[in-house]
Amino acid sequence: MQKQAWKLFPTLVHRYSEVLTPPQLDTILTHCLQAEAGRHGALLGDAQSTFDKDAHFLEALEATHANLQGLTQGLAQLMDAYARELGLDGARLSNSWFNIQRPGSVLRHHTHPDSRVSAALCIASDEASSKLHFENPNPLLGFIEAARPTEFNMEMAKFKLVPGDLVLFPSWLKHGSGFEANGSDLRVVISLNAGA
């Protein structure tokens, strides 16, 4: 008797740590706290965003601060390499923005239409910050009740982000805070999209 085991339809997510130095994190955080931001439908409670389809926050940030030179290009290269690993013909950085969350705020689950690859770059968080949740895209997952959790039946994957973490994922993958309210005084994340 021979056995073959196939793990069908996996979803690739990359996580990089220490993408930014402590001085770079401080520079970006100070900039975000001084920048003008508004409401966004994906954020509930005490939270602000600079989201816009045409927002280029990273480029503006880099143009203003010498210690961030090369950041946009470096992140764009990681996103392009990730897209190629997914079997795509690459991806070009299309927009970037930041979200600030205060205590009690929630990031609704959502996707990023009109892009191939998305990323979350953590600027500020602590032990009480809400985690980044990814939903299992299988709509029939709950058809049979599982006896124990495995990689094949998990409904959500949760990542605790620390400042300097970068998470890359396909833009179609639904993500948010899992309806977990943020407990930290300050959670700041830069979001990025890359398209064709």
PDB file of C-alpha atoms in Angstrom:
ATOM      1  CA  MET A   1       0.000   0.000   0.000  1.00  0.00           C
ATOM      2  CA  GLN A   2       1.242   3.480  -0.890  1.00  0.00           C
ATOM      3  CA  LYS A   3       0.013   6.756   0.498  1.00  0.00           C
ATOM      4  CA  GLN A   4       0.079  10.186  -1.121  1.00  0.00           C
ATOM      5  CA  ALA A   5      -0.863  13.309   0.832  1.00  0.00           C
ATOM      6  CA  TRP A   6      -1.752  16.471  -1.059  1.00  0.00           C
ATOM      7  CA  LYS A   7      -2.191  19.805   0.671  1.00  0.00           C
ATOM      8  CA  LEU A   8      -4.482  21.412  -1.857  1.00  0.00           C
ATOM      9  CA  PHE A   9      -5.101  25.132  -2.354  1.00  0.00           C
ATOM     10  CA  PRO A  10      -2.714  26.622   0.215  1.00  0.00           C
ATOM     11  CA  THR A  11      -2.561  30.396   0.728  1.00  0.00           C
ATOM     12  CA  LEU A  12       0.920  31.890   0.895  1.00  0.00           C
ATOM     13  CA  VAL A  13       1.578  34.631   3.473  1.00  0.00           C
ATOM     14  CA  HIS A  14       5.045  36.104   4.099  1.00  0.00           C
ATOM     15  CA  ARG A  15       6.087  37.688   7.376  1.00  0.00           C
ATOM     16  CA  TYR A  16       9.277  39.717   7.744  1.00  0.00           C
ATOM     17  CA  SER A  17      10.494  41.068  11.065  1.00  0.00           C
ATOM     18  CA  GLU A  18      12.679  44.114  11.788  1.00  0.00           C
ATOM     19  CA  VAL A  19      11.994  45.698   8.405  1.00  0.00           C
ATOM     20  CA  LEU A  20      12.525  49.114  10.012  1.00  0.00           C
ATOM     21  CA  THR A  21      15.086  50.320  12.540  1.00  0.00           C
ATOM     22  CA  PRO A  22      13.941  51.918  15.830  1.00  0.00           C
ATOM     23  CA  PRO A  23      14.864  55.444  14.580  1.00  0.00           C
ATOM     24  CA  GLN A  24      12.874  54.821  11.363  1.00  0.00           C
ATOM     25  CA  LEU A  25       9.879  53.615  13.385  1.00  0.00           C
ATOM     26  CA  ASP A  26      10.080  56.772  15.537  1.00  0.00           C
ATOM     27  CA  THR A  27      10.265  58.998  12.444  1.00  0.00           C
ATOM     28  CA  ILE A  28       7.247  57.343  10.831  1.00  0.00           C
ATOM     29  CA  LEU A  29       5.192  57.334  14.030  1.00  0.00           C
ATOM     30  CA  THR A  30       5.833  61.041  14.641  1.00  0.00           C
ATOM     31  CA  HIS A  31       4.884  61.793  11.035  1.00  0.00           C
ATOM     32  CA  CYS A  32       1.645  59.764  11.273  1.00  0.00           C
ATOM     33  CA  LEU A  33       0.592  61.419  14.518  1.00  0.00           C
ATOM     34  CA  GLN A  34       1.074  64.879  12.970  1.00  0.00           C
ATOM     35  CA  ALA A  35      -0.571  64.074   9.628  1.00  0.00           C
ATOM     36  CA  GLU A  36      -4.185  64.769   8.776  1.00  0.00           C
ATOM     37  CA  ALA A  37      -6.348  61.637   8.725  1.00  0.00           C
ATOM     38  CA  GLY A  38     -10.069  60.955   8.563  1.00  0.00           C
ATOM     39  CA  ARG A  39     -12.710  58.271   8.872  1.00  0.00           C
ATOM     40  CA  HIS A  40     -12.777  55.047   6.872  1.00  0.00           C
ATOM     41  CA  GLY A  41     -15.625  52.567   6.585  1.00  0.00           C
ATOM     42  CA  ALA A  42     -13.434  49.585   7.509  1.00  0.00           C
ATOM     43  CA  LEU A  43     -12.600  51.130  10.880  1.00  0.00           C
ATOM     44  CA  LEU A  44     -15.081  51.269  13.751  1.00  0.00           C
ATOM     45  CA  GLY A  45     -14.674  53.384  16.871  1.00  0.00           C
ATOM     46  CA  ASP A  46     -11.784  55.692  17.684  1.00  0.00           C
ATOM     47  CA  ALA A  47      -9.675  55.256  14.554  1.00  0.00           C
ATOM     48  CA  GLN A  48      -8.398  57.299  11.608  1.00  0.00           C
ATOM     49  CA  SER A  49      -7.057  56.544   8.156  1.00  0.00           C
ATOM     50  CA  THR A  50      -5.465  58.272   5.191  1.00  0.00           C
ATOM     51  CA  PHE A  51      -6.856  55.676   2.769  1.00  0.00           C
ATOM     52  CA  ASP A  52      -7.457  56.778  -0.787  1.00  0.00           C
ATOM     53  CA  LYS A  53      -7.159  54.748  -3.989  1.00  0.00           C
ATOM     54  CA  ASP A  54      -4.590  57.263  -5.180  1.00  0.00           C
ATOM     55  CA  ALA A  55      -2.772  57.755  -1.861  1.00  0.00           C
ATOM     56  CA  HIS A  56       1.014  57.466  -1.977  1.00  0.00           C
ATOM     57  CA  PHE A  57       1.841  57.897   1.681  1.00  0.00           C
ATOM     58  CA  LEU A  58       5.159  56.030   1.518  1.00  0.00           C
ATOM     59  CA  GLU A  59       6.545  58.163  -1.290  1.00  0.00           C
ATOM     60  CA  ALA A  60       5.584  61.385   0.501  1.00  0.00           C
ATOM     61  CA  LEU A  61       7.060  60.065   3.740  1.00  0.00           C
ATOM     62  CA  GLU A  62      10.337  59.129   2.077  1.00  0.00           C
ATOM     63  CA  ALA A  63      10.583  62.492   0.337  1.00  0.00           C
ATOM     64  CA  THR A  64      10.294  64.245   3.710  1.00  0.00           C
ATOM     65  CA  HIS A  65      12.694  62.165   5.827  1.00  0.00           C
ATOM     66  CA  ALA A  66      16.293  61.358   4.813  1.00  0.00           C
ATOM     67  CA  ASN A  67      16.518  58.303   7.097  1.00  0.00           C
ATOM     68  CA  LEU A  68      13.752  56.601   5.071  1.00  0.00           C
ATOM     69  CA  GLN A  69      15.488  56.780   1.676  1.00  0.00           C
ATOM     70  CA  GLY A  70      15.038  53.534  -0.256  1.00  0.00           C
ATOM     71  CA  LEU A  71      12.103  52.324   1.841  1.00  0.00           C
ATOM     72  CA  THR A  72       9.512  52.501  -0.944  1.00  0.00           C
ATOM     73  CA  GLN A  73      11.739  50.695  -3.436  1.00  0.00           C
ATOM     74  CA  GLY A  74      12.675  48.007  -0.893  1.00  0.00           C
ATOM     75  CA  LEU A  75       9.042  47.283  -0.008  1.00  0.00           C
ATOM     76  CA  ALA A  76       8.036  47.336  -3.681  1.00  0.00           C
ATOM     77  CA  GLN A  77      10.724  44.734  -4.446  1.00  0.00           C
ATOM     78  CA  LEU A  78       9.474  42.437  -1.661  1.00  0.00           C
ATOM     79  CA  MET A  79       5.904  42.727  -2.963  1.00  0.00           C
ATOM     80  CA  ASP A  80       7.020  42.021  -6.533  1.00  0.00           C
ATOM     81  CA  ALA A  81       9.024  38.943  -5.444  1.00  0.00           C
ATOM     82  CA  TYR A  82       6.048  37.700  -3.422  1.00  0.00           C
ATOM     83  CA  ALA A  83       3.749  38.105  -6.462  1.00  0.00           C
ATOM     84  CA  ARG A  84       6.179  36.088  -8.575  1.00  0.00           C
ATOM     85  CA  GLU A  85       6.215  33.350  -5.932  1.00  0.00           C
ATOM     86  CA  LEU A  86       2.422  33.267  -6.245  1.00  0.00           C
ATOM     87  CA  GLY A  87       2.893  32.599  -9.958  1.00  0.00           C
ATOM     88  CA  LEU A  88       1.969  36.087 -11.103  1.00  0.00           C
ATOM     89  CA  ASP A  89       4.066  38.146 -13.509  1.00  0.00           C
ATOM     90  CA  GLY A  90       4.979  40.558 -10.746  1.00  0.00           C
ATOM     91  CA  ALA A  91       3.261  43.461  -9.026  1.00  0.00           C
ATOM     92  CA  ARG A  92       3.909  47.197  -8.876  1.00  0.00           C
ATOM     93  CA  LEU A  93       3.233  49.332  -5.821  1.00  0.00           C
ATOM     94  CA  SER A  94       0.004  51.225  -6.493  1.00  0.00           C
ATOM     95  CA  ASN A  95      -0.991  52.943  -3.243  1.00  0.00           C
ATOM     96  CA  SER A  96      -0.150  53.210   0.445  1.00  0.00           C
ATOM     97  CA  TRP A  97      -1.763  54.779   3.505  1.00  0.00           C
ATOM     98  CA  PHE A  98      -1.806  54.463   7.290  1.00  0.00           C
ATOM     99  CA  ASN A  99      -4.404  53.586   9.909  1.00  0.00           C
ATOM    100  CA  ILE A 100      -4.319  54.716  13.531  1.00  0.00           C
ATOM    101  CA  GLN A 101      -6.381  52.788  16.069  1.00  0.00           C
ATOM    102  CA  ARG A 102      -7.095  53.795  19.650  1.00  0.00           C
ATOM    103  CA  PRO A 103      -8.672  51.712  22.462  1.00  0.00           C
ATOM    104  CA  GLY A 104     -11.930  49.985  21.541  1.00  0.00           C
ATOM    105  CA  SER A 105     -11.552  50.392  17.780  1.00  0.00           C
ATOM    106  CA  VAL A 106     -12.112  47.496  15.383  1.00  0.00           C
ATOM    107  CA  LEU A 107     -10.867  46.840  11.875  1.00  0.00           C
ATOM    108  CA  ARG A 108     -13.705  45.191   9.914  1.00  0.00           C
ATOM    109  CA  HIS A 109     -12.859  42.236   7.731  1.00  0.00           C
ATOM    110  CA  HIS A 110     -12.297  43.313   4.147  1.00  0.00           C
ATOM    111  CA  THR A 111     -10.316  42.669   0.972  1.00  0.00           C
ATOM    112  CA  HIS A 112      -8.346  45.022  -1.278  1.00  0.00           C
ATOM    113  CA  PRO A 113     -10.013  45.065  -4.725  1.00  0.00           C
ATOM    114  CA  ASP A 114      -8.094  46.123  -7.837  1.00  0.00           C
ATOM    115  CA  SER A 115      -4.741  44.877  -6.541  1.00  0.00           C
ATOM    116  CA  ARG A 116      -2.777  41.645  -6.548  1.00  0.00           C
ATOM    117  CA  VAL A 117      -0.683  41.825  -3.404  1.00  0.00           C
ATOM    118  CA  SER A 118      -1.311  43.707  -0.162  1.00  0.00           C
ATOM    119  CA  ALA A 119       0.861  44.316   2.864  1.00  0.00           C
ATOM    120  CA  ALA A 120       0.635  45.506   6.446  1.00  0.00           C
ATOM    121  CA  LEU A 121       3.668  47.244   7.952  1.00  0.00           C
ATOM    122  CA  CYS A 122       3.386  47.623  11.720  1.00  0.00           C
ATOM    123  CA  ILE A 123       4.637  50.949  13.091  1.00  0.00           C
ATOM    124  CA  ALA A 124       3.238  50.933  16.651  1.00  0.00           C
ATOM    125  CA  SER A 125       1.660  48.195  18.761  1.00  0.00           C
ATOM    126  CA  ASP A 126       1.953  46.535  22.152  1.00  0.00           C
ATOM    127  CA  GLU A 127       0.651  43.496  24.065  1.00  0.00           C
ATOM    128  CA  ALA A 128      -2.896  44.883  24.109  1.00  0.00           C
ATOM    129  CA  SER A 129      -3.066  45.644  20.378  1.00  0.00           C
ATOM    130  CA  SER A 130      -5.564  43.713  18.279  1.00  0.00           C
ATOM    131  CA  LYS A 131      -4.080  40.963  16.136  1.00  0.00           C
ATOM    132  CA  LEU A 132      -4.181  40.738  12.350  1.00  0.00           C
ATOM    133  CA  HIS A 133      -6.718  38.015  11.460  1.00  0.00           C
ATOM    134  CA  PHE A 134      -7.012  36.234   8.129  1.00  0.00           C
ATOM    135  CA  GLU A 135     -10.200  34.355   7.265  1.00  0.00           C
ATOM    136  CA  ASN A 136     -10.102  30.917   5.691  1.00  0.00           C
ATOM    137  CA  PRO A 137     -11.456  31.539   2.153  1.00  0.00           C
ATOM    138  CA  ASN A 138     -13.185  28.146   1.984  1.00  0.00           C
ATOM    139  CA  PRO A 139     -16.941  28.934   2.176  1.00  0.00           C
ATOM    140  CA  LEU A 140     -17.792  25.302   2.986  1.00  0.00           C
ATOM    141  CA  LEU A 141     -15.416  25.016   5.932  1.00  0.00           C
ATOM    142  CA  GLY A 142     -18.212  24.676   8.528  1.00  0.00           C
ATOM    143  CA  PHE A 143     -20.055  21.993   6.545  1.00  0.00           C
ATOM    144  CA  ILE A 144     -18.675  19.300   8.871  1.00  0.00           C
ATOM    145  CA  GLU A 145     -17.886  20.068  12.496  1.00  0.00           C
ATOM    146  CA  ALA A 146     -14.232  19.380  13.307  1.00  0.00           C
ATOM    147  CA  ALA A 147     -13.286  17.309  16.343  1.00  0.00           C
ATOM    148  CA  ARG A 148     -10.010  19.201  16.843  1.00  0.00           C
ATOM    149  CA  PRO A 149      -8.277  22.166  15.193  1.00  0.00           C
ATOM    150  CA  THR A 150      -5.764  21.496  12.422  1.00  0.00           C
ATOM    151  CA  GLU A 151      -4.240  23.524   9.591  1.00  0.00           C
ATOM    152  CA  PHE A 152      -7.004  22.132   7.369  1.00  0.00           C
ATOM    153  CA  ASN A 153     -10.002  23.333   9.372  1.00  0.00           C
ATOM    154  CA  MET A 154      -8.985  26.598  11.045  1.00  0.00           C
ATOM    155  CA  GLU A 155     -11.446  29.387  10.420  1.00  0.00           C
ATOM    156  CA  MET A 156      -8.963  32.152  11.190  1.00  0.00           C
ATOM    157  CA  ALA A 157      -5.218  32.630  11.404  1.00  0.00           C
ATOM    158  CA  LYS A 158      -4.085  35.324  13.858  1.00  0.00           C
ATOM    159  CA  PHE A 159      -0.826  37.241  13.861  1.00  0.00           C
ATOM    160  CA  LYS A 160       0.385  39.419  16.716  1.00  0.00           C
ATOM    161  CA  LEU A 161       2.291  42.210  15.013  1.00  0.00           C
ATOM    162  CA  VAL A 162       5.227  43.997  16.587  1.00  0.00           C
ATOM    163  CA  PRO A 163       6.705  47.265  15.307  1.00  0.00           C
ATOM    164  CA  GLY A 164       8.817  46.588  12.241  1.00  0.00           C
ATOM    165  CA  ASP A 165       6.825  43.534  11.098  1.00  0.00           C
ATOM    166  CA  LEU A 166       5.767  43.337   7.450  1.00  0.00           C
ATOM    167  CA  VAL A 167       3.071  40.849   6.370  1.00  0.00           C
ATOM    168  CA  LEU A 168       2.439  40.182   2.669  1.00  0.00           C
ATOM    169  CA  PHE A 169      -0.720  38.437   1.472  1.00  0.00           C
ATOM    170  CA  PRO A 170      -2.889  38.072  -1.631  1.00  0.00           C
ATOM    171  CA  SER A 171      -5.272  41.025  -1.905  1.00  0.00           C
ATOM    172  CA  TRP A 172      -8.319  38.726  -2.155  1.00  0.00           C
ATOM    173  CA  LEU A 173      -7.661  37.260   1.318  1.00  0.00           C
ATOM    174  CA  LYS A 174     -10.209  38.653   3.775  1.00  0.00           C
ATOM    175  CA  HIS A 175      -8.529  40.189   6.831  1.00  0.00           C
ATOM    176  CA  GLY A 176      -9.250  42.454   9.803  1.00  0.00           C
ATOM    177  CA  SER A 177      -9.135  42.313  13.588  1.00  0.00           C
ATOM    178  CA  GLY A 178     -11.460  39.334  13.953  1.00  0.00           C
ATOM    179  CA  PHE A 179     -13.978  41.590  15.703  1.00  0.00           C
ATOM    180  CA  GLU A 180     -11.417  41.851  18.500  1.00  0.00           C
ATOM    181  CA  ALA A 181     -11.366  45.387  19.856  1.00  0.00           C
ATOM    182  CA  ASN A 182      -7.981  47.045  20.010  1.00  0.00           C
ATOM    183  CA  GLY A 183      -6.853  47.394  23.612  1.00  0.00           C
ATOM    184  CA  SER A 184      -3.713  49.465  23.156  1.00  0.00           C
ATOM    185  CA  ASP A 185      -3.475  53.243  23.370  1.00  0.00           C
ATOM    186  CA  LEU A 186      -1.977  53.307  19.892  1.00  0.00           C
ATOM    187  CA  ARG A 187      -1.903  50.812  17.017  1.00  0.00           C
ATOM    188  CA  VAL A 188      -0.449  52.210  13.775  1.00  0.00           C
ATOM    189  CA  VAL A 189      -0.127  50.218  10.557  1.00  0.00           C
ATOM    190  CA  ILE A 190       0.882  51.285   7.059  1.00  0.00           C
ATOM    191  CA  SER A 191      -1.073  49.430   4.378  1.00  0.00           C
ATOM    192  CA  LEU A 192       0.189  48.888   0.843  1.00  0.00           C
ATOM    193  CA  ASN A 193      -1.256  47.564  -2.398  1.00  0.00           C
ATOM    194  CA  ALA A 194       0.500  46.378  -5.531  1.00  0.00           C
ATOM    195  CA  GLY A 195      -1.256  45.748  -8.818  1.00  0.00           C
ATOM    196  CA  ALA A 196      -0.395  44.658 -12.339  1.00  0.00           C
TER     197      ALA A 196
END
